[in-house]
Amino acid sequence: EKGGFDHFMLKEIYEQPEAIKNTMLGRIDLDKNQIDFSQEGLDQKFLEGIQRFYIVACGTSYHAGLVAKYLIERELGLPVEVDIASEFRYRNPILDEKTLFIGISQSGETADTLASLRLAKEKGAKTLSICNVVGSTIARETEVVLYTKAGPEISVASTKAFSTQVLTFVLFTFYLKQLLFGENEKKQKIEALIKLPSQLKIFIEKVHSKVKTLAQKWYQAQNALYLGRNILYPIALEGALKLKEISYIHAEGYAAGEMKHGPIALIEEKVPTVILAAKETGIVYEKTLSNAEEVRSRRGPIISLVTEGAKEFQKISDEYIEVPLTFYEFLPIFYVVPLQLLAYEIATLRGCDVDKPRNLAKSVTVE
Ligand code: M6R
């Protein structure tokens, strides 16, 4: 059942190329260079009058929502709020019929996300969900559901659900650009999209051995910091969540620019900092580099994940992982993989029960 893998988590990490391929299936019209979600009820009529988005979720799904904020605001120029479901539902969130509420949930059964959806409905918002489990409660209770099609996710630590949620948002953004502004993506980008599964497959296999060696060196750490900016900031949060969830190492994800407002005090020889940066994609590479230099000058070990050929980082890093240079929109899908593998390898070395971490349930149906 684990298909030759030791754990479901590793199997599911390796299933990501296939999973994202399924997310795209039947939703891309190559001749027209377009994305199509109209079969799923997401059409001009449904979107009429929408002026803003409210994305609500928990845990890893919340991180996918944060990625979506960067994508949607950049590409569509419309405001996006993202919130944790257990906060949203006990506040007075401001939303109305001009708001599209988007609930994200792998299981479709998370109690707080479901309650948030019901609240959004009461307030008159239109509702959409991004779910993995077909026919789940959240899927049934939203007007439009976009399935991620990741296939069953057994491991408590969410992996392929995340990459498919992110990809669904990429497709969603491209599609709305067509519908609202009559703008198609460049052929080059759509072609890169089609090649994503095969490119990701090659990357996973290549990066895994590198991550294994790295894990050997760092698995005894007691604390770790994850830093990123822009669309890689939510990936830093996700990397930290994966590590703490399955290896029980205290890890914090932070926006790199926020480091000097507190977490810099944690830096010392025994606290590794994982830094995510990308060149040529418009996500403040130089600023992230100077954050790395600040860590270095305080003797903090640096594990960097950077796009190919970022020599400046290589010089100051203890460990260096290269990520393929791709379009802005596709960066999160590549960067999250080594972080999932790192958490997995470290947890295994520490003898943790990777698929069933202590105190956690796959689906949180109680509040
Ligand atoms: O099924 P959902 O996407 O609604 O679940 C949300 C969170 O409970 C979930 O992502 C959790 O944070 C994972 N264990 C993270 O790996």
mmCIF file of C-alpha atoms and ligand atoms in Angstrom:
data_model
loop_
_atom_site.group_PDB
_atom_site.id
_atom_site.type_symbol
_atom_site.label_atom_id
_atom_site.label_comp_id
_atom_site.label_asym_id
_atom_site.label_seq_id
_atom_site.Cartn_x
_atom_site.Cartn_y
_atom_site.Cartn_z
ATOM 1 C CA GLU A 1 0.000 0.000 0.000
ATOM 2 C CA LYS A 2 2.978 2.268 0.522
ATOM 3 C CA GLY A 3 4.214 1.382 -2.944
ATOM 4 C CA GLY A 4 7.696 0.419 -1.812
ATOM 5 C CA PHE A 5 8.196 3.512 0.342
ATOM 6 C CA ASP A 6 8.817 3.311 4.101
ATOM 7 C CA HIS A 7 6.135 5.860 4.884
ATOM 8 C CA PHE A 8 3.046 7.383 3.308
ATOM 9 C CA MET A 9 4.599 10.806 3.668
ATOM 10 C CA LEU A 10 7.536 9.930 1.419
ATOM 11 C CA LYS A 11 5.241 8.200 -1.059
ATOM 12 C CA GLU A 12 3.064 11.303 -1.188
ATOM 13 C CA ILE A 13 6.051 13.625 -1.638
ATOM 14 C CA TYR A 14 7.079 11.497 -4.618
ATOM 15 C CA GLU A 15 3.522 11.488 -5.963
ATOM 16 C CA GLN A 16 3.544 15.252 -6.410
ATOM 17 C CA PRO A 17 4.479 15.321 -10.115
ATOM 18 C CA GLU A 18 1.585 12.955 -10.873
ATOM 19 C CA ALA A 19 -0.728 14.869 -8.539
ATOM 20 C CA ILE A 20 -0.103 18.250 -10.154
ATOM 21 C CA LYS A 21 -0.530 16.625 -13.558
ATOM 22 C CA ASN A 22 -3.995 15.532 -12.456
ATOM 23 C CA THR A 23 -4.761 19.029 -11.174
ATOM 24 C CA MET A 24 -4.171 20.341 -14.693
ATOM 25 C CA LEU A 25 -6.023 17.539 -16.446
ATOM 26 C CA GLY A 26 -8.959 18.767 -18.515
ATOM 27 C CA ARG A 27 -8.414 22.346 -17.384
ATOM 28 C CA ILE A 28 -5.939 23.541 -20.019
ATOM 29 C CA ASP A 29 -6.818 24.275 -23.623
ATOM 30 C CA LEU A 30 -3.467 24.165 -25.379
ATOM 31 C CA ASP A 31 -4.767 25.356 -28.754
ATOM 32 C CA LYS A 32 -6.305 28.462 -27.276
ATOM 33 C CA ASN A 33 -3.572 28.918 -24.704
ATOM 34 C CA GLN A 34 -6.280 29.104 -22.049
ATOM 35 C CA ILE A 35 -7.373 27.667 -18.735
ATOM 36 C CA ASP A 36 -10.943 26.471 -18.386
ATOM 37 C CA PHE A 37 -12.916 26.084 -15.172
ATOM 38 C CA SER A 38 -16.313 26.799 -16.693
ATOM 39 C CA GLN A 39 -17.385 23.128 -16.469
ATOM 40 C CA GLU A 40 -17.009 23.467 -12.718
ATOM 41 C CA GLY A 41 -19.369 26.414 -12.500
ATOM 42 C CA LEU A 42 -16.694 29.079 -12.300
ATOM 43 C CA ASP A 43 -17.824 31.420 -15.038
ATOM 44 C CA GLN A 44 -18.504 35.053 -15.862
ATOM 45 C CA LYS A 45 -21.932 34.931 -14.261
ATOM 46 C CA PHE A 46 -20.652 33.553 -10.978
ATOM 47 C CA LEU A 47 -17.878 36.129 -10.814
ATOM 48 C CA GLU A 48 -20.044 39.108 -11.704
ATOM 49 C CA GLY A 49 -19.623 41.996 -9.278
ATOM 50 C CA ILE A 50 -16.793 40.356 -7.300
ATOM 51 C CA GLN A 51 -14.394 43.000 -6.070
ATOM 52 C CA ARG A 52 -12.398 41.182 -3.431
ATOM 53 C CA PHE A 53 -11.431 37.790 -2.087
ATOM 54 C CA TYR A 54 -11.441 36.349 1.405
ATOM 55 C CA ILE A 55 -9.437 33.165 1.780
ATOM 56 C CA VAL A 56 -9.859 31.103 4.936
ATOM 57 C CA ALA A 57 -8.196 27.841 6.000
ATOM 58 C CA CYS A 58 -6.090 26.090 8.664
ATOM 59 C CA GLY A 59 -2.505 24.803 8.815
ATOM 60 C CA THR A 60 -0.904 23.907 5.534
ATOM 61 C CA SER A 61 -4.031 24.887 3.606
ATOM 62 C CA TYR A 62 -3.726 28.348 5.170
ATOM 63 C CA HIS A 63 -0.204 28.575 3.770
ATOM 64 C CA ALA A 64 -1.566 27.809 0.303
ATOM 65 C CA GLY A 65 -3.977 30.693 0.899
ATOM 66 C CA LEU A 66 -1.073 33.018 1.668
ATOM 67 C CA VAL A 67 0.608 32.015 -1.592
ATOM 68 C CA ALA A 68 -2.665 32.801 -3.354
ATOM 69 C CA LYS A 69 -2.690 36.327 -1.938
ATOM 70 C CA TYR A 70 0.633 37.088 -3.621
ATOM 71 C CA LEU A 71 -0.563 35.561 -6.886
ATOM 72 C CA ILE A 72 -3.973 37.177 -7.054
ATOM 73 C CA GLU A 73 -2.951 40.669 -5.965
ATOM 74 C CA ARG A 74 -0.013 40.656 -8.378
ATOM 75 C CA GLU A 75 -1.872 39.267 -11.367
ATOM 76 C CA LEU A 76 -5.400 40.558 -10.910
ATOM 77 C CA GLY A 77 -4.898 43.745 -8.917
ATOM 78 C CA LEU A 78 -7.797 42.849 -6.621
ATOM 79 C CA PRO A 79 -7.567 42.854 -2.819
ATOM 80 C CA VAL A 80 -7.204 39.543 -0.990
ATOM 81 C CA GLU A 81 -7.532 38.898 2.730
ATOM 82 C CA VAL A 82 -6.282 35.610 4.127
ATOM 83 C CA ASP A 83 -7.200 34.353 7.541
ATOM 84 C CA ILE A 84 -6.938 31.394 9.846
ATOM 85 C CA ALA A 85 -10.392 29.853 10.205
ATOM 86 C CA SER A 86 -10.418 29.809 14.004
ATOM 87 C CA GLU A 87 -9.761 33.567 13.999
ATOM 88 C CA PHE A 88 -12.102 34.490 11.175
ATOM 89 C CA ARG A 89 -15.124 32.820 12.698
ATOM 90 C CA TYR A 90 -14.873 34.436 16.104
ATOM 91 C CA ARG A 91 -14.460 37.989 14.801
ATOM 92 C CA ASN A 92 -16.641 40.278 12.853
ATOM 93 C CA PRO A 93 -15.123 39.744 9.411
ATOM 94 C CA ILE A 94 -16.244 42.331 6.869
ATOM 95 C CA LEU A 95 -17.595 40.694 3.760
ATOM 96 C CA ASP A 96 -20.638 41.043 1.522
ATOM 97 C CA GLU A 97 -22.054 39.981 -1.829
ATOM 98 C CA LYS A 98 -19.100 41.580 -3.625
ATOM 99 C CA THR A 99 -16.738 39.242 -1.798
ATOM 100 C CA LEU A 100 -15.756 35.812 -3.008
ATOM 101 C CA PHE A 101 -15.088 33.629 0.032
ATOM 102 C CA ILE A 102 -12.622 30.839 -0.714
ATOM 103 C CA GLY A 103 -12.294 27.992 1.785
ATOM 104 C CA ILE A 104 -9.328 25.694 1.335
ATOM 105 C CA SER A 105 -9.338 22.232 2.857
ATOM 106 C CA GLN A 106 -7.702 18.972 1.907
ATOM 107 C CA SER A 107 -10.218 16.906 3.880
ATOM 108 C CA GLY A 108 -13.175 19.223 3.408
ATOM 109 C CA GLU A 109 -14.149 18.421 7.000
ATOM 110 C CA THR A 110 -12.119 20.831 9.149
ATOM 111 C CA ALA A 111 -14.548 22.199 11.746
ATOM 112 C CA ASP A 112 -13.310 25.793 11.868
ATOM 113 C CA THR A 113 -13.077 26.116 8.085
ATOM 114 C CA LEU A 114 -16.597 24.760 7.734
ATOM 115 C CA ALA A 115 -17.940 27.153 10.377
ATOM 116 C CA SER A 116 -16.195 30.048 8.597
ATOM 117 C CA LEU A 117 -17.835 29.079 5.340
ATOM 118 C CA ARG A 118 -21.261 29.078 6.979
ATOM 119 C CA LEU A 119 -20.582 32.488 8.491
ATOM 120 C CA ALA A 120 -19.475 33.891 5.122
ATOM 121 C CA LYS A 121 -22.705 32.603 3.589
ATOM 122 C CA GLU A 122 -24.764 34.278 6.288
ATOM 123 C CA LYS A 123 -23.049 37.534 5.451
ATOM 124 C CA GLY A 124 -24.032 37.156 1.819
ATOM 125 C CA ALA A 125 -20.656 36.352 0.278
ATOM 126 C CA LYS A 126 -20.336 34.086 -2.730
ATOM 127 C CA THR A 127 -18.548 30.882 -1.879
ATOM 128 C CA LEU A 128 -15.955 28.674 -3.509
ATOM 129 C CA SER A 129 -13.887 25.860 -2.068
ATOM 130 C CA ILE A 130 -10.636 24.219 -3.009
ATOM 131 C CA CYS A 131 -10.860 20.665 -1.691
ATOM 132 C CA ASN A 132 -9.235 17.332 -2.223
ATOM 133 C CA VAL A 133 -11.845 14.929 -0.876
ATOM 134 C CA VAL A 134 -14.710 14.587 -3.325
ATOM 135 C CA GLY A 135 -18.163 15.018 -1.822
ATOM 136 C CA SER A 136 -16.799 16.301 1.497
ATOM 137 C CA THR A 137 -18.930 18.644 3.617
ATOM 138 C CA ILE A 138 -17.117 21.843 2.617
ATOM 139 C CA ALA A 139 -17.269 20.833 -1.053
ATOM 140 C CA ARG A 140 -21.004 20.179 -0.757
ATOM 141 C CA GLU A 141 -21.762 23.438 0.996
ATOM 142 C CA THR A 142 -20.006 25.811 -1.427
ATOM 143 C CA GLU A 143 -21.507 27.113 -4.654
ATOM 144 C CA VAL A 144 -18.417 26.222 -6.674
ATOM 145 C CA VAL A 145 -15.826 23.596 -5.806
ATOM 146 C CA LEU A 146 -12.475 23.223 -7.505
ATOM 147 C CA TYR A 147 -11.031 19.823 -6.707
ATOM 148 C CA THR A 148 -7.280 19.557 -6.342
ATOM 149 C CA LYS A 149 -7.297 15.921 -7.560
ATOM 150 C CA ALA A 150 -4.235 15.006 -5.501
ATOM 151 C CA GLY A 151 -5.564 11.517 -4.740
ATOM 152 C CA PRO A 152 -5.865 10.183 -1.160
ATOM 153 C CA GLU A 153 -3.473 11.779 1.307
ATOM 154 C CA ILE A 154 -2.894 9.433 4.240
ATOM 155 C CA SER A 155 0.071 10.990 6.012
ATOM 156 C CA VAL A 156 -0.903 13.483 8.704
ATOM 157 C CA ALA A 157 1.714 15.868 7.352
ATOM 158 C CA SER A 158 0.206 17.398 4.268
ATOM 159 C CA THR A 159 2.421 17.430 1.159
ATOM 160 C CA LYS A 160 0.789 16.742 -2.187
ATOM 161 C CA ALA A 161 -2.415 18.414 -1.034
ATOM 162 C CA PHE A 162 -0.422 21.622 -0.647
ATOM 163 C CA SER A 163 1.298 21.605 -4.030
ATOM 164 C CA THR A 164 -1.997 20.865 -5.773
ATOM 165 C CA GLN A 165 -3.777 23.636 -3.840
ATOM 166 C CA VAL A 166 -1.076 26.050 -4.940
ATOM 167 C CA LEU A 167 -1.335 24.879 -8.535
ATOM 168 C CA THR A 168 -5.117 25.215 -8.438
ATOM 169 C CA PHE A 169 -4.647 28.857 -7.419
ATOM 170 C CA VAL A 170 -2.162 29.401 -10.236
ATOM 171 C CA LEU A 171 -4.724 28.076 -12.722
ATOM 172 C CA PHE A 172 -7.476 30.071 -11.012
ATOM 173 C CA THR A 173 -5.460 33.283 -11.357
ATOM 174 C CA PHE A 174 -4.656 32.665 -15.028
ATOM 175 C CA TYR A 175 -8.312 31.856 -15.682
ATOM 176 C CA LEU A 176 -9.627 34.979 -13.977
ATOM 177 C CA LYS A 177 -7.198 37.090 -15.959
ATOM 178 C CA GLN A 178 -8.806 35.722 -19.123
ATOM 179 C CA LEU A 179 -12.348 36.172 -17.888
ATOM 180 C CA LEU A 180 -12.033 39.578 -16.265
ATOM 181 C CA PHE A 181 -9.487 41.277 -18.512
ATOM 182 C CA GLY A 182 -9.468 39.146 -21.681
ATOM 183 C CA GLU A 183 -5.770 38.484 -21.144
ATOM 184 C CA ASN A 184 -4.204 35.129 -21.982
ATOM 185 C CA GLU A 185 -0.944 33.929 -20.511
ATOM 186 C CA LYS A 186 2.075 33.848 -22.788
ATOM 187 C CA LYS A 187 2.452 30.623 -24.718
ATOM 188 C CA GLN A 188 5.842 30.188 -23.079
ATOM 189 C CA LYS A 189 4.290 30.165 -19.628
ATOM 190 C CA ILE A 190 1.575 27.686 -20.550
ATOM 191 C CA GLU A 191 4.232 25.438 -22.045
ATOM 192 C CA ALA A 192 6.260 25.692 -18.849
ATOM 193 C CA LEU A 193 3.102 24.784 -16.943
ATOM 194 C CA ILE A 194 2.676 21.609 -18.984
ATOM 195 C CA LYS A 195 6.283 20.668 -18.354
ATOM 196 C CA LEU A 196 6.027 21.260 -14.624
ATOM 197 C CA PRO A 197 5.299 17.606 -13.656
ATOM 198 C CA SER A 198 8.310 16.198 -15.489
ATOM 199 C CA GLN A 199 10.560 18.981 -14.272
ATOM 200 C CA LEU A 200 9.395 18.438 -10.709
ATOM 201 C CA LYS A 201 10.003 14.687 -10.964
ATOM 202 C CA ILE A 202 13.620 15.222 -12.004
ATOM 203 C CA PHE A 203 14.071 17.787 -9.245
ATOM 204 C CA ILE A 204 12.684 15.545 -6.461
ATOM 205 C CA GLU A 205 14.990 12.697 -7.366
ATOM 206 C CA LYS A 206 18.004 14.961 -7.605
ATOM 207 C CA VAL A 207 17.396 16.975 -4.478
ATOM 208 C CA HIS A 208 16.542 14.023 -2.239
ATOM 209 C CA SER A 209 20.096 12.673 -1.927
ATOM 210 C CA LYS A 210 21.391 16.141 -1.187
ATOM 211 C CA VAL A 211 18.753 16.610 1.519
ATOM 212 C CA LYS A 212 19.626 13.225 3.066
ATOM 213 C CA THR A 213 23.244 14.262 3.580
ATOM 214 C CA LEU A 214 22.136 17.568 4.982
ATOM 215 C CA ALA A 215 19.711 15.919 7.418
ATOM 216 C CA GLN A 216 22.542 13.728 8.759
ATOM 217 C CA LYS A 217 24.357 16.863 9.772
ATOM 218 C CA TRP A 218 21.499 18.818 11.277
ATOM 219 C CA TYR A 219 19.030 16.357 12.760
ATOM 220 C CA GLN A 220 20.128 17.041 16.327
ATOM 221 C CA ALA A 221 19.317 20.737 16.201
ATOM 222 C CA GLN A 222 16.818 21.923 18.791
ATOM 223 C CA ASN A 223 15.728 25.072 17.042
ATOM 224 C CA ALA A 224 15.572 26.234 13.464
ATOM 225 C CA LEU A 225 14.573 29.395 11.678
ATOM 226 C CA TYR A 226 13.034 29.553 8.202
ATOM 227 C CA LEU A 227 13.133 32.817 6.288
ATOM 228 C CA GLY A 228 11.683 33.928 2.977
ATOM 229 C CA ARG A 229 10.153 36.941 1.276
ATOM 230 C CA ASN A 230 7.208 37.519 -0.995
ATOM 231 C CA ILE A 231 5.745 34.303 -2.424
ATOM 232 C CA LEU A 232 8.482 32.320 -0.634
ATOM 233 C CA TYR A 233 7.461 33.668 2.749
ATOM 234 C CA PRO A 234 4.494 31.267 3.044
ATOM 235 C CA ILE A 235 6.882 28.494 1.979
ATOM 236 C CA ALA A 236 9.153 29.384 4.902
ATOM 237 C CA LEU A 237 6.099 29.043 7.180
ATOM 238 C CA GLU A 238 5.226 25.723 5.599
ATOM 239 C CA GLY A 239 8.797 24.403 5.928
ATOM 240 C CA ALA A 240 8.813 25.275 9.617
ATOM 241 C CA LEU A 241 5.409 23.689 10.169
ATOM 242 C CA LYS A 242 6.520 20.449 8.500
ATOM 243 C CA LEU A 243 9.645 20.250 10.658
ATOM 244 C CA LYS A 244 7.941 20.916 13.981
ATOM 245 C CA GLU A 245 4.977 18.695 13.204
ATOM 246 C CA ILE A 246 6.906 15.502 12.472
ATOM 247 C CA SER A 247 10.334 15.918 14.081
ATOM 248 C CA TYR A 248 9.291 17.933 17.168
ATOM 249 C CA ILE A 249 12.119 20.387 16.586
ATOM 250 C CA HIS A 250 11.113 23.926 17.435
ATOM 251 C CA ALA A 251 11.019 25.802 14.153
ATOM 252 C CA GLU A 252 9.847 29.279 13.278
ATOM 253 C CA GLY A 253 8.949 30.585 9.870
ATOM 254 C CA TYR A 254 9.398 34.301 9.405
ATOM 255 C CA ALA A 255 9.296 36.951 6.744
ATOM 256 C CA ALA A 256 13.009 37.592 6.193
ATOM 257 C CA GLY A 257 12.609 41.339 6.613
ATOM 258 C CA GLU A 258 10.997 40.835 9.992
ATOM 259 C CA MET A 259 14.039 39.016 11.369
ATOM 260 C CA LYS A 260 15.632 42.071 12.862
ATOM 261 C CA HIS A 261 12.459 42.798 14.794
ATOM 262 C CA GLY A 262 13.011 39.899 17.133
ATOM 263 C CA PRO A 263 14.055 36.472 15.879
ATOM 264 C CA ILE A 264 17.610 37.635 15.171
ATOM 265 C CA ALA A 265 18.141 37.298 18.919
ATOM 266 C CA LEU A 266 17.848 33.511 18.545
ATOM 267 C CA ILE A 267 20.741 33.211 16.147
ATOM 268 C CA GLU A 268 23.849 31.403 17.358
ATOM 269 C CA GLU A 269 26.105 28.558 16.257
ATOM 270 C CA LYS A 270 23.631 25.814 17.031
ATOM 271 C CA VAL A 271 20.562 27.343 15.383
ATOM 272 C CA PRO A 272 20.439 26.719 11.639
ATOM 273 C CA THR A 273 18.594 29.204 9.460
ATOM 274 C CA VAL A 274 16.964 27.957 6.285
ATOM 275 C CA ILE A 275 16.822 30.823 3.800
ATOM 276 C CA LEU A 276 14.758 30.814 0.620
ATOM 277 C CA ALA A 277 15.685 33.193 -2.178
ATOM 278 C CA ALA A 278 15.185 33.399 -5.926
ATOM 279 C CA LYS A 279 16.942 35.438 -8.574
ATOM 280 C CA GLU A 280 15.330 37.236 -11.500
ATOM 281 C CA THR A 281 11.782 36.707 -10.374
ATOM 282 C CA GLY A 282 11.138 40.064 -8.803
ATOM 283 C CA ILE A 283 11.152 38.890 -5.212
ATOM 284 C CA VAL A 284 13.767 41.087 -3.604
ATOM 285 C CA TYR A 285 16.755 38.794 -3.922
ATOM 286 C CA GLU A 286 19.293 41.366 -2.747
ATOM 287 C CA LYS A 287 17.384 42.073 0.438
ATOM 288 C CA THR A 288 17.216 38.388 1.282
ATOM 289 C CA LEU A 289 20.937 38.143 0.623
ATOM 290 C CA SER A 290 21.628 40.867 3.144
ATOM 291 C CA ASN A 291 19.446 39.024 5.670
ATOM 292 C CA ALA A 292 21.632 35.974 5.083
ATOM 293 C CA GLU A 293 24.714 38.104 5.701
ATOM 294 C CA GLU A 294 23.223 39.280 8.981
ATOM 295 C CA VAL A 295 22.792 35.649 10.059
ATOM 296 C CA ARG A 296 26.323 34.841 8.985
ATOM 297 C CA SER A 297 27.856 37.694 10.904
ATOM 298 C CA ARG A 298 26.237 36.302 14.054
ATOM 299 C CA ARG A 299 27.772 32.874 13.366
ATOM 300 C CA GLY A 300 24.448 31.313 12.505
ATOM 301 C CA PRO A 301 24.685 28.307 10.168
ATOM 302 C CA ILE A 302 22.902 28.885 6.847
ATOM 303 C CA ILE A 303 21.063 26.354 4.739
ATOM 304 C CA SER A 304 20.067 28.168 1.586
ATOM 305 C CA LEU A 305 17.621 27.237 -1.133
ATOM 306 C CA VAL A 306 18.329 29.412 -4.118
ATOM 307 C CA THR A 307 17.739 29.399 -7.860
ATOM 308 C CA GLU A 308 20.558 28.074 -10.039
ATOM 309 C CA GLY A 309 23.667 30.174 -10.293
ATOM 310 C CA ALA A 310 23.088 32.366 -7.235
ATOM 311 C CA LYS A 311 26.796 32.429 -6.427
ATOM 312 C CA GLU A 312 26.516 35.112 -3.739
ATOM 313 C CA PHE A 313 24.587 32.705 -1.535
ATOM 314 C CA GLN A 314 26.894 29.810 -2.187
ATOM 315 C CA LYS A 315 29.761 31.765 -0.668
ATOM 316 C CA ILE A 316 28.085 32.435 2.637
ATOM 317 C CA SER A 317 26.097 29.226 3.114
ATOM 318 C CA ASP A 318 27.007 26.099 5.032
ATOM 319 C CA GLU A 319 24.595 24.122 2.900
ATOM 320 C CA TYR A 320 23.333 25.084 -0.502
ATOM 321 C CA ILE A 321 20.435 23.641 -2.471
ATOM 322 C CA GLU A 322 19.764 24.740 -6.030
ATOM 323 C CA VAL A 323 16.215 25.099 -7.238
ATOM 324 C CA PRO A 324 15.419 25.409 -10.964
ATOM 325 C CA LEU A 325 14.836 28.932 -12.206
ATOM 326 C CA THR A 326 11.222 29.090 -13.275
ATOM 327 C CA PHE A 327 8.342 31.550 -13.562
ATOM 328 C CA TYR A 328 7.325 33.420 -10.406
ATOM 329 C CA GLU A 329 4.037 31.519 -10.167
ATOM 330 C CA PHE A 330 5.742 28.114 -10.085
ATOM 331 C CA LEU A 331 8.400 28.867 -7.480
ATOM 332 C CA PRO A 332 6.422 27.666 -4.407
ATOM 333 C CA ILE A 333 5.892 24.215 -5.909
ATOM 334 C CA PHE A 334 9.631 23.687 -6.311
ATOM 335 C CA TYR A 335 10.782 25.266 -3.061
ATOM 336 C CA VAL A 336 8.411 23.338 -0.839
ATOM 337 C CA VAL A 337 9.762 19.934 -1.947
ATOM 338 C CA PRO A 338 13.247 20.058 -0.345
ATOM 339 C CA LEU A 339 11.617 21.378 2.836
ATOM 340 C CA GLN A 340 9.171 18.459 2.945
ATOM 341 C CA LEU A 341 12.054 16.047 2.364
ATOM 342 C CA LEU A 342 14.206 17.748 4.985
ATOM 343 C CA ALA A 343 11.480 17.421 7.619
ATOM 344 C CA TYR A 344 10.940 13.798 6.599
ATOM 345 C CA GLU A 345 14.613 12.804 6.727
ATOM 346 C CA ILE A 346 15.224 14.588 10.018
ATOM 347 C CA ALA A 347 12.139 13.042 11.638
ATOM 348 C CA THR A 348 13.218 9.584 10.479
ATOM 349 C CA LEU A 349 16.726 10.042 11.891
ATOM 350 C CA ARG A 350 15.194 11.116 15.191
ATOM 351 C CA GLY A 351 13.099 7.958 15.238
ATOM 352 C CA CYS A 352 9.767 9.770 15.071
ATOM 353 C CA ASP A 353 6.539 8.213 13.883
ATOM 354 C CA VAL A 354 6.466 10.203 10.659
ATOM 355 C CA ASP A 355 3.014 9.289 9.374
ATOM 356 C CA LYS A 356 1.338 9.635 12.761
ATOM 357 C CA PRO A 357 2.979 12.398 14.750
ATOM 358 C CA ARG A 358 2.050 12.625 18.419
ATOM 359 C CA ASN A 359 -1.061 14.625 19.383
ATOM 360 C CA LEU A 360 -2.141 15.181 15.779
ATOM 361 C CA ALA A 361 -5.059 13.941 13.706
ATOM 362 C CA LYS A 362 -5.353 13.926 9.945
ATOM 363 C CA SER A 363 -8.549 15.812 9.967
ATOM 364 C CA VAL A 364 -9.456 18.203 12.760
ATOM 365 C CA THR A 365 -13.226 17.885 13.019
ATOM 366 C CA VAL A 366 -13.415 19.200 16.574
ATOM 367 C CA GLU A 367 -12.879 22.794 17.574
HETATM 368 O O1 M6R B 1 -7.968 19.107 5.728
HETATM 369 P P1 M6R B 1 -7.505 20.527 5.894
HETATM 370 O O2 M6R B 1 -6.714 21.023 4.718
HETATM 371 O O3 M6R B 1 -8.629 21.464 6.225
HETATM 372 O O4 M6R B 1 -6.522 20.488 7.139
HETATM 373 C C1 M6R B 1 -5.945 21.649 7.631
HETATM 374 C C2 M6R B 1 -4.849 21.370 8.636
HETATM 375 O O5 M6R B 1 -5.349 20.630 9.720
HETATM 376 C C3 M6R B 1 -3.677 20.592 8.031
HETATM 377 O O6 M6R B 1 -3.153 21.238 6.900
HETATM 378 C C4 M6R B 1 -2.548 20.396 9.052
HETATM 379 O O7 M6R B 1 -1.961 21.625 9.369
HETATM 380 C C5 M6R B 1 -1.512 19.413 8.535
HETATM 381 N N1 M6R B 1 -1.229 18.409 9.518
HETATM 382 C C6 M6R B 1 -0.222 20.067 8.122
HETATM 383 O O8 M6R B 1 0.706 19.157 7.629
#
